[in-house]
Amino acid sequence: MILRLAIASLFARALTVGMTILAIALSVALFLGVEKVRTGAKASFADTISGTDLIVGARAGSVQLLLYSVFRIGNATNNVTWESYQDIAARPDVEWIVPISLGDSHRQFRVMGTTQAFFEHYKYRQGRSLAVSDGAIMDDLFDTVISADVAATLGYKIDDPIIVAHGLASFTEHKDQPFRVSGILKKTGTPVDRTVIISMEAIEAIHVDWQTGAQVPGQATPADVIRGMELTPKAITAALVGVESPLQTFALQRAINQYAEEPLLAILPGVALQELWGIVGIAETALLAVSAMVVVTALIGMMATIFSSLNERRREMAIFRAMGARPFTILSMLVLEAMVMAAIGAVFGLVLLYIGLFIGQPILDSAFGLWLPIDTPSIREVWVIVGVICAGAIVSLVPALRAYRMSVADGMMVKT
Amino acid sequence: MTDTTLEITNVAYRWPGRAGFSLTVPHLSIAKGESVLLLGESGSGKSTFLSLICGTILPDRGRVDVAGTDITTLSGGQRDKLRAEQIGVIFQQFNLLPFGSVMDNILLPLRFAPARRERTGDATAAASQLCAALGLPTGVTRAKSTALSVGQQQRVAVARALIGQPPLIIADEPTSALDANSQAAFLDLLFAQTTTHNTSLLMVSHDPRLGERFDRVIRMEDIAQIERAAA
């Protein structure tokens, strides 16, 4: 009966109570939303590359290798010679190996030289493969496959010509050897989306007339002559490696790290991703802290509402007291009321979150490659709701204690 | 059970924070079934006197016996329970919780008084009977209390005070919000009920004209002394 009366009392103050509940609901939805985005971003991040057992590059930091080989951020300080690459490729425990050659660019996008095997072995988001949305994987020397973002940003269609610039943010272009867009990849939500892919041989081809980073003046080998040339790469930037059996991963890693002919580094992508997330993760923790503060603010708002209702409810409290309610009952009723508000707010917040997820999921996925799964509420989310209800109870103790003192002082008489 | 429902002996109360301002009541007793009108102007200490009887404040000395129990020996929680069990309270006005139904309001004291609830038996039936006896329209128990007229609200307050038949009814100017006709009708109904159930009634008013209907009329200044120290 007391609970029913408490709820009836809340209904009688529907407007202010509704606003308070709305504030709590929005703050809880925000908090849970940030939490969702955080875990989703972390998962998407970890899903950037999957199925690759080792990434091999010139010796540097593991995060640096990961950054330039997978995220196209920063540059390799050194290359891996073609001989070393072939040595590794020839090892019996290597099931497959995909070379990557970076260093050139097209507009703001990086150009990556690789082989057909890249499309076969590069996996993201738990084993999904790259797929073309339009056209086909390149098969001519001067073909290029561009990714979704490149096509969208620069407005390219199949068969459009592309001129690759030498280096990054450079004004010298490989004008003599224009490429043709042969395929456009589907959006993946990985750095591949911001990459122009050409073949390893093409990387060699466009540098035929170049020496030590500059075009030899007056020298321009015609395309058909280049096609006839031996276009074996001299060096690569990095290589993605798959092993025959997962058990051999560590042995192969050690062997590559101790490779005598050249200082090399092999990293486990998962481990390096975690290391990198450790750096990036500070920002998301800060975001979570801010949204937690919003929840606290909403609860303090509720406290203020209860405080301001106390004076107009003195009569109500006096009636309860006259009927034999103890001051503690008055206190409990106010705490109960706050808990009911917090509970309704928190559950409503959860509902808002799911509505938001249903609307936002496809948009976030296509715009940012951020996939937020819609699951039943996790244990963590349930704890958040329980936490909000408990926090609501604790916060309401402040006005409830005041009501307690008021009802002791007033007794059943109210001088209003 | 004694024949005395209420007995006050040598009670003295000093208002906190106001030095030299005190109320003393040497003796007052109300017999079972007796109706007493207590006349007093505002500021005569009536409210404090009622609070002392109801146990929401404690006297500095003396005894207050309600239905045979000296409430000055009880803890705060026990006094609250005793009030719920033994006393029905009617205010001047705004007696009812505005967000509750009439039924909620009538049953409210039983929530804090298990023995009284036990005595009542079928509480909702008892509430309906009381409403009928007090001339409230049938089906009124489901109505919101705010939908009622002031006179009807006061009658619901009487039903609430009477439910479970507590031995003592305390009424603090219950008719002051009513016009003369309603006053008479209200008192008729109230007395009909207190007589039927042999309930003691202590009603406070400033209106001496009501006196003829009571067994006894006492004046605040006759039973109590208020000391006011020069400020």
XYZ file of C-alpha atoms in Angstrom:
647
model
C 0.000 0.000 0.000
C 2.836 2.387 0.848
C 4.501 1.632 -2.475
C 1.210 2.198 -4.265
C 0.681 5.492 -2.459
C 4.266 6.524 -3.226
C 3.636 5.834 -6.905
C 0.282 7.644 -6.749
C 2.114 10.568 -5.157
C 4.617 10.518 -8.027
C 1.756 10.529 -10.541
C 0.240 13.527 -8.782
C 3.456 15.406 -9.564
C 3.684 13.956 -13.064
C 5.315 16.932 -14.750
C 8.312 17.496 -12.477
C 8.685 13.772 -11.867
C 8.487 13.129 -15.600
C 11.193 15.699 -16.297
C 13.399 14.178 -13.620
C 12.883 10.700 -15.027
C 13.600 11.980 -18.532
C 16.871 13.525 -17.346
C 17.883 10.262 -15.703
C 16.812 8.271 -18.755
C 18.821 10.445 -21.146
C 21.887 10.322 -18.931
C 21.665 6.553 -18.568
C 21.138 6.172 -22.323
C 24.182 8.372 -22.918
C 26.277 6.410 -20.463
C 25.249 3.033 -21.871
C 25.642 4.406 -25.395
C 29.192 5.542 -24.722
C 29.847 2.165 -23.183
C 28.440 0.463 -26.294
C 30.486 2.643 -28.646
C 33.551 2.031 -26.506
C 33.266 -1.738 -26.592
C 32.173 -1.588 -30.222
C 35.149 0.596 -31.146
C 37.476 -1.712 -29.268
C 36.049 -4.729 -31.054
C 36.144 -2.958 -34.433
C 39.713 -1.963 -33.694
C 40.683 -5.505 -32.822
C 38.811 -6.634 -35.951
C 40.943 -4.436 -38.209
C 43.025 -7.398 -39.133
C 42.259 -11.029 -38.488
C 43.507 -14.301 -39.900
C 47.037 -12.934 -40.145
C 49.424 -14.653 -37.735
C 52.462 -12.433 -38.091
C 53.338 -9.083 -39.594
C 56.942 -8.819 -40.738
C 58.822 -5.590 -41.327
C 62.147 -3.916 -40.819
C 63.195 -3.733 -37.199
C 61.354 -0.972 -35.359
C 58.821 -0.784 -32.571
C 55.961 -3.256 -32.795
C 53.315 -0.520 -32.554
C 55.112 1.439 -35.275
C 55.157 -1.591 -37.559
C 51.456 -2.152 -36.902
C 50.701 1.514 -37.520
C 52.320 1.761 -40.901
C 51.575 -1.734 -42.182
C 47.917 -1.943 -41.115
C 46.745 1.577 -40.259
C 48.777 3.415 -42.899
C 49.966 5.842 -40.257
C 53.578 6.980 -40.276
C 56.309 5.483 -42.390
C 58.659 2.572 -42.365
C 62.175 3.589 -41.401
C 63.570 0.794 -43.490
C 62.500 -1.729 -46.066
C 62.761 -5.506 -46.171
C 64.872 -6.799 -49.038
C 63.276 -9.061 -51.602
C 65.809 -11.761 -50.694
C 64.762 -11.786 -47.041
C 61.120 -11.880 -48.145
C 61.788 -14.893 -50.317
C 63.731 -16.598 -47.538
C 60.754 -16.272 -45.223
C 58.297 -17.288 -47.928
C 60.320 -20.430 -48.538
C 60.130 -21.598 -44.934
C 58.036 -24.759 -44.529
C 55.988 -23.376 -41.627
C 54.781 -20.420 -43.728
C 51.451 -21.252 -45.303
C 51.060 -17.965 -47.122
C 52.771 -14.624 -47.296
C 51.545 -11.348 -48.757
C 54.017 -8.557 -49.493
C 53.053 -4.935 -48.981
C 54.830 -1.984 -50.529
C 53.978 1.487 -49.341
C 55.441 4.907 -49.976
C 53.455 6.437 -52.806
C 50.193 8.240 -52.596
C 47.219 9.401 -54.587
C 45.743 12.685 -53.342
C 45.309 12.161 -49.617
C 45.228 8.389 -49.902
C 48.081 5.932 -49.584
C 48.968 3.674 -52.456
C 49.741 0.094 -51.508
C 51.481 -2.365 -53.758
C 50.613 -5.962 -53.068
C 49.714 -9.230 -54.796
C 46.455 -10.957 -55.614
C 47.038 -12.979 -52.446
C 46.184 -9.889 -50.388
C 42.539 -10.133 -51.420
C 42.575 -13.801 -50.523
C 44.266 -13.594 -47.142
C 43.517 -10.179 -45.695
C 40.612 -10.716 -43.304
C 38.768 -8.343 -41.020
C 35.955 -8.566 -38.483
C 36.347 -12.235 -37.601
C 37.328 -13.584 -40.951
C 35.444 -11.469 -43.455
C 37.166 -11.067 -46.811
C 37.470 -8.020 -48.991
C 34.957 -7.891 -51.791
C 34.472 -5.637 -54.784
C 31.245 -3.719 -55.017
C 31.956 -2.774 -58.614
C 34.393 -3.991 -61.273
C 37.005 -6.638 -60.598
C 40.332 -7.221 -58.842
C 43.176 -5.809 -60.950
C 44.796 -8.149 -63.468
C 46.687 -5.738 -65.715
C 49.956 -4.108 -64.676
C 48.361 -0.644 -64.740
C 45.128 -1.639 -63.049
C 44.185 -0.408 -59.614
C 41.577 -1.387 -57.091
C 40.384 1.509 -55.039
C 38.446 1.290 -51.829
C 35.040 2.639 -50.935
C 36.200 5.867 -49.277
C 38.591 6.715 -52.104
C 35.876 6.215 -54.688
C 33.366 8.199 -52.656
C 35.717 11.067 -51.767
C 37.249 11.513 -55.199
C 34.174 10.474 -57.171
C 35.920 7.747 -59.163
C 34.183 5.231 -61.319
C 35.417 2.094 -63.025
C 37.903 2.846 -65.877
C 38.766 6.306 -64.552
C 42.470 7.150 -64.832
C 44.567 7.678 -61.709
C 47.989 9.241 -61.454
C 50.070 8.132 -58.510
C 52.258 10.684 -56.756
C 55.728 9.831 -55.622
C 56.025 9.814 -51.890
C 53.437 11.237 -49.548
C 52.036 14.739 -49.884
C 54.313 15.165 -52.867
C 54.075 17.253 -56.010
C 56.103 14.937 -58.157
C 53.811 12.554 -59.908
C 54.282 9.388 -61.842
C 52.610 11.092 -64.792
C 54.046 8.773 -67.387
C 52.253 5.757 -66.034
C 48.559 6.445 -65.416
C 46.494 3.695 -63.826
C 42.994 2.545 -64.637
C 40.416 1.879 -61.886
C 39.481 -1.756 -62.356
C 37.534 -2.355 -59.171
C 36.012 -0.609 -56.180
C 35.980 -2.391 -52.828
C 33.071 -2.557 -50.459
C 33.307 -0.575 -47.235
C 35.047 -2.518 -44.495
C 35.529 -0.095 -41.632
C 39.255 -0.761 -41.719
C 42.151 1.349 -43.030
C 41.823 -0.556 -46.308
C 38.965 1.860 -46.987
C 41.491 4.629 -47.416
C 43.887 2.802 -49.687
C 44.588 2.644 -53.400
C 45.795 -0.846 -54.226
C 48.080 -1.650 -57.133
C 50.237 -4.665 -57.866
C 53.819 -5.122 -56.613
C 55.020 -5.050 -60.211
C 53.270 -1.748 -60.807
C 55.183 -0.218 -57.917
C 58.389 -1.252 -59.702
C 57.056 -0.099 -63.047
C 56.357 3.455 -61.999
C 59.822 3.743 -60.510
C 61.677 2.468 -63.588
C 62.943 5.901 -64.547
C 63.560 6.980 -60.977
C 66.755 6.926 -59.015
C 67.303 7.930 -55.395
C 63.893 9.459 -55.064
C 63.855 11.634 -58.173
C 63.032 11.153 -61.810
C 66.089 10.950 -64.037
C 65.781 14.029 -66.280
C 64.777 13.376 -69.837
C 64.263 9.667 -69.291
C 60.766 8.333 -69.935
C 60.459 4.663 -70.691
C 57.264 4.002 -72.686
C 54.620 1.800 -71.049
C 54.906 -1.014 -73.553
C 58.661 -1.202 -72.933
C 58.022 -1.384 -69.199
C 55.580 -4.242 -69.745
C 58.410 -6.205 -71.317
C 60.781 -5.578 -68.429
C 61.612 -7.793 -65.481
C 59.640 -6.159 -62.656
C 60.792 -8.099 -59.623
C 60.667 -5.850 -56.570
C 63.962 -5.055 -54.882
C 62.386 -4.427 -51.543
C 59.031 -4.496 -49.758
C 57.724 -2.508 -46.806
C 56.153 -5.316 -44.844
C 54.589 -8.727 -45.229
C 51.558 -10.433 -43.798
C 52.239 -14.041 -42.902
C 49.979 -16.999 -42.214
C 51.477 -20.094 -40.623
C 50.649 -23.736 -41.283
C 49.741 -24.368 -37.666
C 49.129 -21.818 -34.899
C 51.653 -23.712 -32.764
C 54.435 -22.628 -35.120
C 53.662 -18.926 -34.762
C 56.070 -18.273 -31.938
C 58.878 -20.360 -33.429
C 58.522 -18.493 -36.730
C 58.399 -15.157 -34.919
C 61.612 -15.995 -33.095
C 63.295 -17.191 -36.292
C 62.399 -13.961 -38.116
C 63.475 -11.784 -35.206
C 66.833 -13.575 -35.165
C 67.251 -13.519 -38.952
C 70.984 -13.000 -39.425
C 71.137 -11.347 -42.870
C 68.932 -8.379 -42.023
C 67.413 -6.891 -38.840
C 63.724 -7.844 -39.069
C 60.772 -7.726 -36.746
C 57.799 -10.076 -36.644
C 54.814 -9.147 -34.531
C 51.584 -10.836 -33.514
C 48.886 -8.441 -34.761
C 46.564 -9.169 -31.820
C 49.221 -8.345 -29.248
C 50.311 -5.189 -31.047
C 46.668 -4.094 -31.436
C 46.189 -4.453 -27.701
C 49.331 -2.445 -27.056
C 48.061 0.262 -29.363
C 44.608 0.200 -27.743
C 46.311 0.743 -24.413
C 47.415 4.119 -25.776
C 44.172 5.019 -27.577
C 42.067 3.690 -24.696
C 42.765 6.635 -22.401
C 40.495 8.837 -24.487
C 37.603 6.413 -24.280
C 38.033 6.115 -20.517
C 37.818 9.901 -20.317
C 34.642 9.816 -22.405
C 33.151 7.230 -20.078
C 34.054 9.355 -17.061
C 32.324 12.368 -18.600
C 29.135 10.412 -19.272
C 29.245 9.046 -15.712
C 29.329 12.662 -14.530
C 26.189 13.310 -16.594
C 24.433 10.497 -14.721
C 25.560 12.005 -11.422
C 24.255 15.395 -12.556
C 20.851 13.908 -13.372
C 20.690 12.263 -9.951
C 21.578 15.526 -8.247
C 18.792 17.110 -10.293
C 16.450 14.525 -8.825
C 17.713 15.396 -5.349
C 16.905 19.047 -6.008
C 13.393 18.122 -7.173
C 12.754 16.141 -4.003
C 14.118 18.993 -1.902
C 11.851 21.534 -3.520
C 8.840 19.237 -3.086
C 9.374 18.908 0.666
C 7.723 22.159 1.687
C 4.561 21.579 -0.294
C 4.415 18.057 1.083
C 4.576 18.977 4.750
C 0.814 18.521 4.969
C 1.093 15.068 3.411
C 3.820 14.107 5.874
C 1.742 15.415 8.799
C -1.184 13.225 7.706
C 1.087 10.204 7.601
C 2.433 11.081 11.032
C -1.051 11.561 12.492
C -2.027 8.139 11.167
C 0.834 6.642 13.150
C 3.672 6.650 10.626
C 7.077 6.943 12.227
C 9.502 9.591 10.989
C 11.541 6.701 9.628
C 8.557 5.701 7.462
C 8.566 9.210 5.979
C 12.274 8.858 5.249
C 11.780 5.427 3.684
C 8.970 6.700 1.514
C 11.136 9.454 0.081
C 13.989 7.054 -0.575
C 11.566 4.581 -2.121
C 10.169 7.333 -4.299
C 13.663 8.249 -5.485
C 14.429 4.627 -6.221
C 11.234 4.259 -8.230
C 12.160 7.381 -10.227
C 15.724 6.169 -10.756
C 14.530 2.699 -11.748
C 11.986 3.993 -14.252
C 14.596 6.439 -15.561
C 17.271 3.771 -15.901
C 14.979 1.284 -17.647
C 13.630 4.020 -19.907
C 17.250 4.930 -20.633
C 17.938 1.355 -21.655
C 14.911 1.455 -23.947
C 16.200 4.719 -25.474
C 19.568 3.055 -26.000
C 17.994 0.186 -27.919
C 15.873 2.543 -30.007
C 19.056 4.513 -30.727
C 20.922 1.338 -31.617
C 18.225 0.174 -34.016
C 18.274 3.525 -35.771
C 22.001 4.190 -35.533
C 23.482 0.767 -36.210
C 23.402 0.822 -40.036
C 24.401 4.510 -40.133
C 27.419 4.012 -37.861
C 28.460 0.923 -39.753
C 28.441 2.544 -43.172
C 29.781 5.931 -42.062
C 32.461 4.896 -39.589
C 32.755 1.139 -40.015
C 31.732 0.889 -36.395
C 29.614 -2.172 -35.816
C 27.537 -2.065 -32.629
C 25.901 -5.404 -31.931
C 22.315 -5.364 -30.609
C 22.259 -7.947 -27.843
C 20.213 -8.580 -24.773
C 21.461 -6.270 -21.984
C 24.806 -7.465 -20.687
C 25.508 -8.182 -17.018
C 27.490 -4.957 -17.038
C 24.500 -2.961 -18.253
C 22.273 -4.553 -15.633
C 24.831 -3.520 -13.026
C 24.792 0.023 -14.379
C 21.013 0.129 -13.870
C 21.307 -1.352 -10.379
C 24.051 1.176 -9.673
C 21.878 4.082 -10.814
C 19.014 2.904 -8.573
C 21.358 2.569 -5.586
C 22.946 5.942 -6.314
C 19.447 7.419 -6.525
C 18.669 5.978 -3.092
C 21.887 7.352 -1.623
C 21.401 10.802 -3.155
C 17.788 10.933 -1.927
C 18.957 10.345 1.638
C 19.910 14.018 1.839
C 16.370 15.385 1.326
C 14.903 12.334 3.105
C 16.906 13.096 6.247
C 15.668 16.651 6.085
C 12.092 15.355 5.794
C 12.796 13.121 8.768
C 13.867 16.084 10.881
C 10.919 18.122 9.628
C 8.443 15.396 10.517
C 9.948 15.003 13.985
C 9.715 18.745 14.552
C 6.261 19.223 12.997
C 4.730 16.075 14.397
C 1.185 15.977 13.094
C 0.700 19.710 13.273
C 1.558 21.877 10.347
C 1.539 25.584 10.650
C 0.979 26.631 7.105
C -9.181 -1.745 30.151
C -9.812 1.081 32.562
C -12.844 3.303 32.428
C -10.605 6.208 31.608
C -9.577 6.584 28.003
C -7.304 9.552 28.593
C -5.696 10.715 31.799
C -3.174 13.541 32.044
C -1.394 14.083 35.351
C 1.009 16.894 36.249
C 2.271 17.386 32.736
C 4.761 20.146 32.039
C 6.215 20.974 28.665
C 8.814 23.558 27.833
C 9.090 24.642 24.191
C 12.555 24.039 22.922
C 14.579 27.124 22.105
C 12.188 29.464 23.863
C 13.363 29.971 27.421
C 10.635 30.427 30.021
C 7.823 29.547 27.614
C 6.070 26.517 29.039
C 2.766 24.703 29.299
C 1.595 22.871 32.435
C -1.523 20.710 32.722
C -2.181 19.560 36.319
C -4.945 17.109 35.527
C -7.426 16.088 32.865
C -9.241 12.836 32.376
C -11.763 11.681 29.795
C -13.923 8.671 30.569
C -14.732 5.939 28.116
C -17.426 7.081 25.732
C -17.302 10.645 27.020
C -17.342 13.574 24.608
C -15.422 16.649 25.641
C -15.203 20.024 23.938
C -12.002 21.903 24.641
C -12.391 25.608 24.035
C -9.384 27.762 23.467
C -8.273 30.749 21.421
C -5.441 30.352 19.007
C -2.125 30.599 20.802
C -3.590 29.027 23.912
C -1.365 25.971 23.493
C -4.081 23.724 22.013
C -1.869 22.295 19.302
C 0.898 21.545 21.735
C -1.601 19.960 24.105
C -2.903 17.680 21.318
C 0.642 16.791 20.308
C 1.348 15.769 23.902
C -1.689 13.479 23.918
C -0.795 12.022 20.533
C 2.769 11.451 21.600
C 4.488 13.383 18.848
C 6.124 15.440 21.590
C 7.129 14.309 25.069
C 6.413 16.276 28.265
C 9.334 17.196 30.485
C 7.500 15.617 33.405
C 4.153 14.057 34.267
C 2.092 11.188 32.909
C -0.068 10.885 29.814
C -2.157 7.716 29.939
C -3.849 6.768 26.676
C -6.095 3.698 26.953
C -4.279 2.606 30.093
C -0.711 3.075 28.814
C 1.592 5.835 30.053
C 2.968 7.035 26.748
C 5.753 9.028 28.411
C 7.498 5.742 29.164
C 7.434 4.651 25.541
C 10.004 5.140 22.798
C 9.211 7.347 19.817
C 8.375 4.375 17.612
C 6.154 2.831 20.292
C 4.286 6.121 20.735
C 3.723 6.286 16.960
C 2.369 2.737 17.064
C 0.143 3.510 20.047
C -1.243 6.547 18.244
C -1.993 4.401 15.213
C -3.717 1.763 17.352
C -5.641 3.868 19.863
C -6.308 7.339 18.453
C -8.245 8.548 15.467
C -7.179 12.020 14.375
C -9.272 14.535 12.438
C -7.728 17.804 11.280
C -9.247 21.165 10.612
C -9.050 20.609 6.847
C -6.922 18.999 4.182
C -7.218 15.717 6.007
C -6.769 13.508 3.006
C -3.861 12.488 0.843
C -4.816 14.144 -2.458
C -3.252 11.440 -4.637
C -4.942 8.521 -2.854
C -8.467 7.237 -3.352
C -11.021 7.597 -0.575
C -10.470 3.926 0.255
C -6.687 4.412 0.453
C -7.199 7.280 2.851
C -9.626 5.440 5.103
C -7.418 2.352 5.328
C -4.211 4.329 5.879
C -4.080 4.153 9.730
C -4.543 0.363 9.609
C -1.289 0.169 7.688
C 0.530 1.306 10.854
C -1.687 -0.525 13.351
C -1.740 -4.305 12.976
C -3.982 -4.924 16.018
C -6.502 -2.339 14.817
C -6.478 -3.950 11.395
C -7.081 -7.306 13.096
C -10.074 -5.848 14.980
C -11.490 -4.387 11.790
C -11.772 -7.731 10.006
C -12.796 -7.051 6.407
C -11.340 -3.567 6.190
C -12.825 -2.542 2.825
C -16.309 -3.655 3.898
C -15.912 -1.759 7.173
C -14.802 1.334 5.256
C -17.825 1.113 2.936
C -20.163 0.700 5.905
C -18.676 3.737 7.621
C -19.023 5.780 4.439
C -22.666 4.763 4.173
C -23.288 5.535 7.846
C -21.698 8.950 7.366
C -24.016 9.697 4.473
C -21.409 9.564 1.749
C -22.674 8.468 -1.674
C -22.203 4.800 -2.549
C -19.176 4.129 -4.682
C -17.405 7.109 -3.163
C -14.587 4.873 -1.906
C -13.144 4.541 -5.380
C -13.153 8.277 -6.022
C -10.077 10.428 -5.772
C -10.209 12.301 -2.497
C -9.713 15.615 -4.278
C -12.952 15.055 -6.213
C -14.943 15.438 -2.986
C -16.396 18.583 -1.461
C -14.834 19.889 1.753
C -17.786 18.546 3.789
C -17.450 15.122 2.190
C -13.694 15.170 2.791
C -14.278 15.850 6.478
C -16.697 12.912 6.653
C -14.091 10.678 4.991
C -11.663 11.890 7.658
C -14.209 10.801 10.299
C -14.486 7.390 8.656
C -10.707 7.130 8.729
C -10.588 8.111 12.414
C -13.321 5.628 13.303
C -12.176 2.595 11.349
C -11.103 -0.232 13.614
C -12.830 1.569 16.520
C -9.969 3.235 18.354
C -11.024 4.225 21.930
C -10.167 7.914 21.435
C -10.933 10.383 18.682
C -9.032 13.663 18.646
C -10.596 16.313 16.445
C -8.879 19.636 15.895
C -11.535 22.145 14.817
C -13.012 19.731 12.274
C -15.957 22.018 11.506
C -14.181 25.318 11.044
C -14.022 24.890 7.270
C -17.747 24.100 7.073
C -20.768 26.404 6.938
C -23.313 26.371 9.791
C -25.679 23.816 8.212
C -22.879 21.475 7.285
C -21.441 21.886 10.782
C -24.637 20.635 12.387
C -24.978 17.746 9.955
C -21.341 16.840 10.449
C -21.661 16.792 14.235
C -24.849 14.706 14.020
C -23.021 12.066 12.025
C -19.927 12.206 14.227
C -21.911 11.830 17.434
C -24.033 9.038 15.975
C -20.841 7.087 15.350
C -19.050 7.834 18.636
C -22.198 6.920 20.573
C -22.669 3.685 18.663
C -19.093 2.593 19.241
C -18.797 4.107 22.735
C -15.800 6.113 21.602
C -14.321 8.958 23.625
C -14.122 12.236 21.754
C -11.889 15.180 22.472
C -12.737 18.011 20.152
C -10.932 21.330 20.115
C -12.732 24.447 18.973
C -12.857 28.171 19.522
C -16.635 28.176 19.058
C -18.526 27.905 22.421
C -21.893 27.438 20.598
C -20.979 23.833 19.866
C -20.810 23.140 23.617
C -24.405 22.072 24.244
C -23.941 18.849 22.278
C -21.016 17.630 24.394
C -21.024 15.819 27.740
C -18.559 18.318 29.090
C -17.033 21.608 28.016
C -13.673 22.679 29.343
C -11.639 25.759 28.686
C -7.977 25.654 27.887
C -7.222 28.334 30.489
C -8.961 26.249 33.182
C -6.919 23.106 32.685
C -3.586 24.513 31.634
C -1.252 27.326 32.542
C 1.007 28.929 30.023
C 4.014 30.817 31.247
C 5.413 33.486 29.048
C 8.653 34.977 30.207
C 9.253 38.568 29.223
C 11.185 38.496 26.011
